[in-house]
Short mmCIF file of C-alpha atoms in Angstrom, two decimals:
data_model
loop_
_atom_site.label_atom_id
_atom_site.label_comp_id
_atom_site.label_asym_id
_atom_site.label_seq_id
_atom_site.Cartn_x
_atom_site.Cartn_y
_atom_site.Cartn_z
CA MET A 1 172.91 -244.87 -148.96
CA THR A 2 172.28 -245.78 -145.43
CA LEU A 3 170.13 -243.79 -143.20
CA GLN A 4 172.84 -241.86 -141.61
CA TRP A 5 174.43 -240.79 -144.72
CA THR A 6 171.26 -239.58 -146.17
CA ALA A 7 170.44 -237.44 -143.29
CA VAL A 8 174.14 -236.06 -143.83
CA ALA A 9 173.35 -235.52 -147.36
CA LEU A 10 170.16 -233.73 -146.42
CA PHE A 11 171.92 -231.41 -143.97
CA LEU A 12 174.49 -230.48 -146.53
CA TYR A 13 171.79 -229.67 -148.97
CA VAL A 14 169.93 -227.45 -146.45
CA GLU A 15 173.31 -225.87 -145.53
CA ILE A 16 173.86 -224.96 -149.01
CA GLY A 17 170.14 -223.24 -149.52
CA VAL A 18 170.95 -221.41 -146.30
CA LEU A 19 173.86 -220.03 -147.48
CA LEU A 20 172.80 -219.16 -150.75
CA ILE A 21 170.02 -217.36 -149.12
CA LEU A 22 172.05 -215.28 -146.83
CA CYS A 23 174.44 -214.17 -149.81
CA LEU A 24 171.44 -212.57 -151.69
CA PRO A 25 172.71 -209.34 -152.82
CA PHE A 26 169.51 -207.64 -152.14
CA VAL A 27 168.99 -208.20 -148.52
CA SER A 28 171.09 -205.92 -146.48
CA ALA A 29 172.74 -206.85 -143.22
CA THR A 30 170.78 -204.57 -141.06
CA ARG A 31 167.89 -206.65 -142.31
CA TRP A 32 169.29 -209.92 -141.55
CA GLN A 33 170.36 -208.65 -138.26
CA SER A 34 166.62 -207.54 -137.31
CA ILE A 35 165.56 -211.10 -138.45
CA PHE A 36 167.98 -212.52 -135.99
CA GLN A 37 166.96 -210.53 -133.35
CA LEU A 38 163.23 -212.15 -133.58
CA ARG A 39 161.70 -213.60 -130.40
CA ILE A 40 162.03 -217.20 -131.89
CA TRP A 41 165.83 -217.03 -132.32
CA ASN A 42 166.19 -215.40 -128.91
CA LYS A 43 164.54 -218.61 -127.39
CA MET A 44 166.68 -220.66 -129.46
CA ALA A 45 169.86 -218.97 -128.72
CA ARG A 46 170.58 -220.58 -125.18
CA PHE A 47 170.33 -224.13 -126.85
CA TRP A 48 172.58 -222.97 -130.30
CA ASN A 49 175.87 -223.22 -128.79
CA LYS A 50 175.26 -226.68 -127.61
CA PHE A 51 173.80 -227.93 -130.88
CA PHE A 52 176.84 -226.28 -133.08
CA LEU A 53 179.26 -228.09 -131.02
CA ALA A 54 177.19 -231.42 -130.95
CA MET A 55 176.84 -231.19 -134.85
CA ILE A 56 180.75 -230.55 -135.14
CA ILE A 57 181.64 -233.49 -132.82
CA ILE A 58 178.87 -235.75 -134.90
CA LEU A 59 180.57 -234.61 -138.27
CA ILE A 60 183.92 -235.41 -137.26
CA VAL A 61 183.19 -238.75 -136.27
CA LEU A 62 181.34 -239.53 -139.33
CA PHE A 63 184.51 -238.04 -141.38
CA LEU A 64 187.14 -239.95 -139.29
CA ASP A 65 184.73 -242.97 -140.01
CA ALA A 66 184.74 -242.45 -143.82
CA VAL A 67 188.62 -241.84 -143.60
CA ARG A 68 188.82 -245.29 -142.16
CA GLU A 69 186.61 -247.04 -144.92
CA VAL A 70 188.78 -245.66 -147.63
CA ARG A 71 191.88 -246.73 -146.41
CA LYS A 72 190.30 -250.15 -145.59
CA TYR A 73 189.12 -250.66 -149.00
CA SER A 74 192.02 -248.86 -150.55
CA GLY A 75 194.44 -251.40 -149.31
CA ALA A 76 191.94 -254.60 -150.06
CA GLY A 77 191.66 -253.52 -153.43
CA ASN A 78 195.56 -254.71 -154.25
CA SER A 79 195.24 -258.34 -152.29
CA LYS A 80 195.51 -261.35 -154.37
CA ASP A 81 192.19 -262.64 -153.71
CA ALA A 82 190.56 -259.69 -155.34
CA ASN A 83 192.90 -260.24 -158.41
CA LEU A 84 191.64 -263.79 -158.55
CA HIS A 85 187.79 -262.98 -158.08
CA PRO A 86 186.63 -260.33 -160.65
CA ASN A 87 183.45 -260.12 -158.77
CA MET A 88 185.34 -259.31 -155.60
CA PHE A 89 187.30 -256.84 -157.15
CA ASP A 90 184.14 -254.87 -158.62
CA ASN A 91 182.48 -255.37 -155.17
CA LEU A 92 185.72 -253.67 -153.44
CA HIS A 93 185.77 -250.85 -155.88
CA MET A 94 182.07 -250.25 -155.35
CA LYS A 95 182.66 -250.09 -151.71
CA LEU A 96 185.33 -247.78 -152.02
CA PHE A 97 183.53 -245.44 -154.08
CA ARG A 98 180.97 -245.06 -151.34
CA ALA A 99 183.40 -244.63 -149.13
CA GLN A 100 184.80 -241.91 -150.83
CA ARG A 101 181.58 -240.46 -151.48
CA ASN A 102 180.46 -240.42 -147.86
CA LEU A 103 183.95 -238.65 -147.07
CA TYR A 104 183.19 -235.86 -149.68
CA ILE A 105 179.45 -235.75 -148.17
CA SER A 106 180.96 -235.33 -144.60
CA GLY A 107 184.12 -233.02 -145.23
CA PHE A 108 181.75 -230.53 -147.29
CA THR A 109 179.10 -230.62 -144.45
CA LEU A 110 181.70 -229.85 -141.61
CA PHE A 111 183.22 -227.13 -143.44
CA LEU A 112 179.99 -225.48 -144.45
CA TRP A 113 178.70 -225.70 -140.97
CA LEU A 114 181.80 -223.82 -139.98
CA VAL A 115 181.07 -221.48 -142.82
CA LEU A 116 177.69 -220.72 -141.80
CA ARG A 117 178.41 -219.86 -138.43
CA ARG A 118 180.99 -217.38 -139.62
CA VAL A 119 178.85 -215.81 -142.29
CA ILE A 120 175.99 -215.04 -139.77
CA THR A 121 178.66 -213.49 -137.31
CA LEU A 122 180.11 -211.50 -140.22
CA ILE A 123 176.38 -210.36 -141.18
CA ASN A 124 175.96 -209.13 -137.31
CA GLN A 125 179.39 -207.43 -137.17
CA LEU A 126 178.41 -205.69 -140.60
CA ALA A 127 174.94 -204.56 -139.81
CA THR A 128 176.62 -202.91 -136.25
CA ALA A 129 179.31 -201.26 -138.07
CA SER A 130 176.56 -199.83 -140.69
CA SER A 131 174.35 -198.67 -137.63
CA THR A 132 177.73 -197.26 -135.76
CA THR A 133 178.74 -195.55 -139.10
CA ALA A 134 175.62 -193.91 -139.21
CA SER A 135 175.42 -192.49 -135.87
CA LEU A 136 178.86 -191.17 -136.05
CA GLN A 137 177.91 -189.52 -139.32
CA THR A 138 174.76 -187.99 -137.88
CA LYS A 139 176.93 -186.65 -134.66
CA ALA A 140 179.73 -185.30 -136.97
CA GLU A 141 177.31 -183.47 -139.07
CA SER A 142 175.91 -181.93 -135.94
CA ASP A 143 179.19 -181.00 -134.43
CA ASN A 144 179.93 -179.51 -137.66
CA GLN A 145 176.71 -177.34 -138.05
CA THR A 146 177.48 -176.49 -134.32
CA ALA A 147 180.89 -175.30 -135.05
CA LYS A 148 180.07 -173.15 -137.97
CA LYS A 149 177.24 -171.44 -136.18
CA TYR A 150 180.07 -170.73 -133.34
CA MET A 151 182.68 -169.56 -135.94
CA GLU A 152 179.83 -167.21 -137.58
CA ASP A 153 179.22 -165.67 -134.06
CA ASN A 154 182.81 -165.33 -133.71
CA GLU A 155 183.40 -163.18 -136.88
CA LEU A 156 180.41 -161.11 -135.81
CA LEU A 157 182.03 -160.36 -132.54
CA LYS A 158 185.41 -159.71 -134.30
CA GLN A 159 183.73 -157.19 -136.65
CA THR A 160 181.99 -155.23 -133.60
CA LEU A 161 185.54 -154.79 -132.12
CA MET A 162 187.13 -153.74 -135.27
CA ASP A 163 184.23 -151.08 -135.64
CA GLY A 164 184.91 -150.02 -132.22
CA LYS A 165 181.33 -150.62 -130.73
CA GLY A 166 182.43 -153.79 -128.50
CA ASN A 167 183.47 -153.42 -124.87
CA LYS A 168 184.97 -155.60 -121.93
CA ALA A 169 182.03 -157.79 -121.61
CA THR A 170 182.24 -158.29 -125.53
CA ALA A 171 185.69 -158.94 -125.62
CA GLU A 172 185.12 -161.56 -122.56
CA GLY A 173 182.55 -162.97 -124.44
CA ASN A 174 184.33 -163.48 -127.43
CA GLU A 175 187.18 -165.27 -125.42
CA LEU A 176 184.94 -167.68 -124.17
CA LEU A 177 183.10 -168.10 -127.67
CA LYS A 178 186.88 -168.96 -128.82
CA LYS A 179 187.47 -171.56 -126.16
CA GLU A 180 184.16 -173.08 -126.87
CA MET A 181 185.01 -173.18 -130.64
CA GLU A 182 188.30 -174.77 -129.94
CA LYS A 183 186.57 -177.60 -127.86
CA LEU A 184 184.09 -178.13 -130.56
CA ARG A 185 186.92 -178.44 -133.25
CA GLY A 186 188.58 -181.06 -130.73
CA GLU A 187 185.20 -182.81 -130.40
CA LEU A 188 184.68 -182.77 -134.31
CA LYS A 189 188.17 -183.82 -134.84
CA GLY A 190 187.69 -187.04 -132.52
CA SER A 191 184.24 -187.88 -134.21
CA GLY A 192 185.91 -187.71 -137.58
CA GLU A 193 188.71 -190.22 -136.42
CA ALA A 194 186.14 -192.50 -135.10
CA LEU A 195 184.14 -192.40 -138.01
CA LYS A 196 187.42 -193.10 -140.38
CA LYS A 197 188.09 -196.27 -138.19
CA SER A 198 184.63 -197.52 -138.14
CA GLN A 199 184.43 -197.13 -142.26
CA SER A 200 187.86 -198.93 -142.50
CA GLU A 201 186.52 -201.75 -140.05
CA MET A 202 183.34 -202.12 -142.26
CA GLU A 203 185.43 -202.04 -145.34
CA ALA A 204 187.55 -205.03 -144.04
CA MET A 205 184.43 -207.08 -143.06
CA LYS A 206 183.15 -206.37 -146.56
CA LYS A 207 186.31 -207.77 -147.94
CA GLN A 208 186.20 -210.71 -145.71
CA SER A 209 182.54 -211.41 -146.67
CA ASP A 210 183.37 -211.26 -150.21
CA GLY A 211 186.41 -213.67 -149.81
CA LEU A 212 184.06 -216.04 -148.00
CA THR A 213 181.44 -216.01 -150.60
CA LYS A 214 184.03 -216.55 -153.65
CA GLU A 215 185.53 -219.75 -151.60
CA TYR A 216 181.82 -220.87 -150.86
CA ASP A 217 181.32 -220.59 -154.67
CA ARG A 218 184.17 -222.38 -155.68
CA LEU A 219 183.35 -225.17 -153.22
CA LEU A 220 179.94 -225.37 -154.37
CA LYS A 221 181.21 -225.76 -158.17
CA GLU A 222 183.49 -228.75 -156.52
CA HIS A 223 180.78 -230.21 -154.79
CA GLN A 224 178.31 -230.38 -158.03
CA ASN A 225 181.30 -231.70 -160.22
CA LEU A 226 181.78 -234.53 -157.71
CA GLN A 227 178.23 -235.13 -157.79
CA GLU A 228 178.20 -235.42 -161.37
CA CYS A 229 181.11 -237.83 -161.27
CA GLY A 230 179.17 -239.83 -158.87
CA ASP A 231 176.19 -240.20 -161.01
CA LYS A 232 178.39 -241.17 -164.11
CA LYS A 233 180.15 -244.22 -161.82
CA ASP A 234 176.53 -245.10 -160.56
CA ASP A 235 175.26 -245.36 -164.17
#
């Protein structure tokens, strides 16, 4: 394996390791977001997009080169010279196997590079949605307690009026409390709708993250099977 393909293979192994670490179930999305917000990552953020695009271009070029090599040696294996010289035939098959191996390595590396960026984006979105949901729940509970308090005060005023101990000022105060209670009910309803929307968005992101995890596991198994087939052929 040449130097460039050795570097691509090492990069593929690093991607697999990073994705496995990001998929650990006992590390929450909020913890990962706090790690991503460290100073060292903030300093690297300005170069991240350029590095990401550069790696995509390099991997695409290597992938296309591997496709060209596969097509080249696939057609050469059926030539008359290869049939007349068995050693040449074996040499062509060896080069074809290497070209196919390079094709799989570059293809999986490019795919996992895109998956890695998407997983990091989903983790940040999930952490933001979780914090937003927690703040909305706190606000909804506070609004609910305030509304209950005003409702209790309203009931006391109604009881006072029914007992004949109220006066005009008390009646006016009761009307003001009713208006305030209706306002708080509207705010509480709006907070509840925002909370439901945030929860639905979080569930959607969780389902999308689970789908990426399953797809990653499937690709990892295929990659292991291909490596095992490659080792058998090398033997």
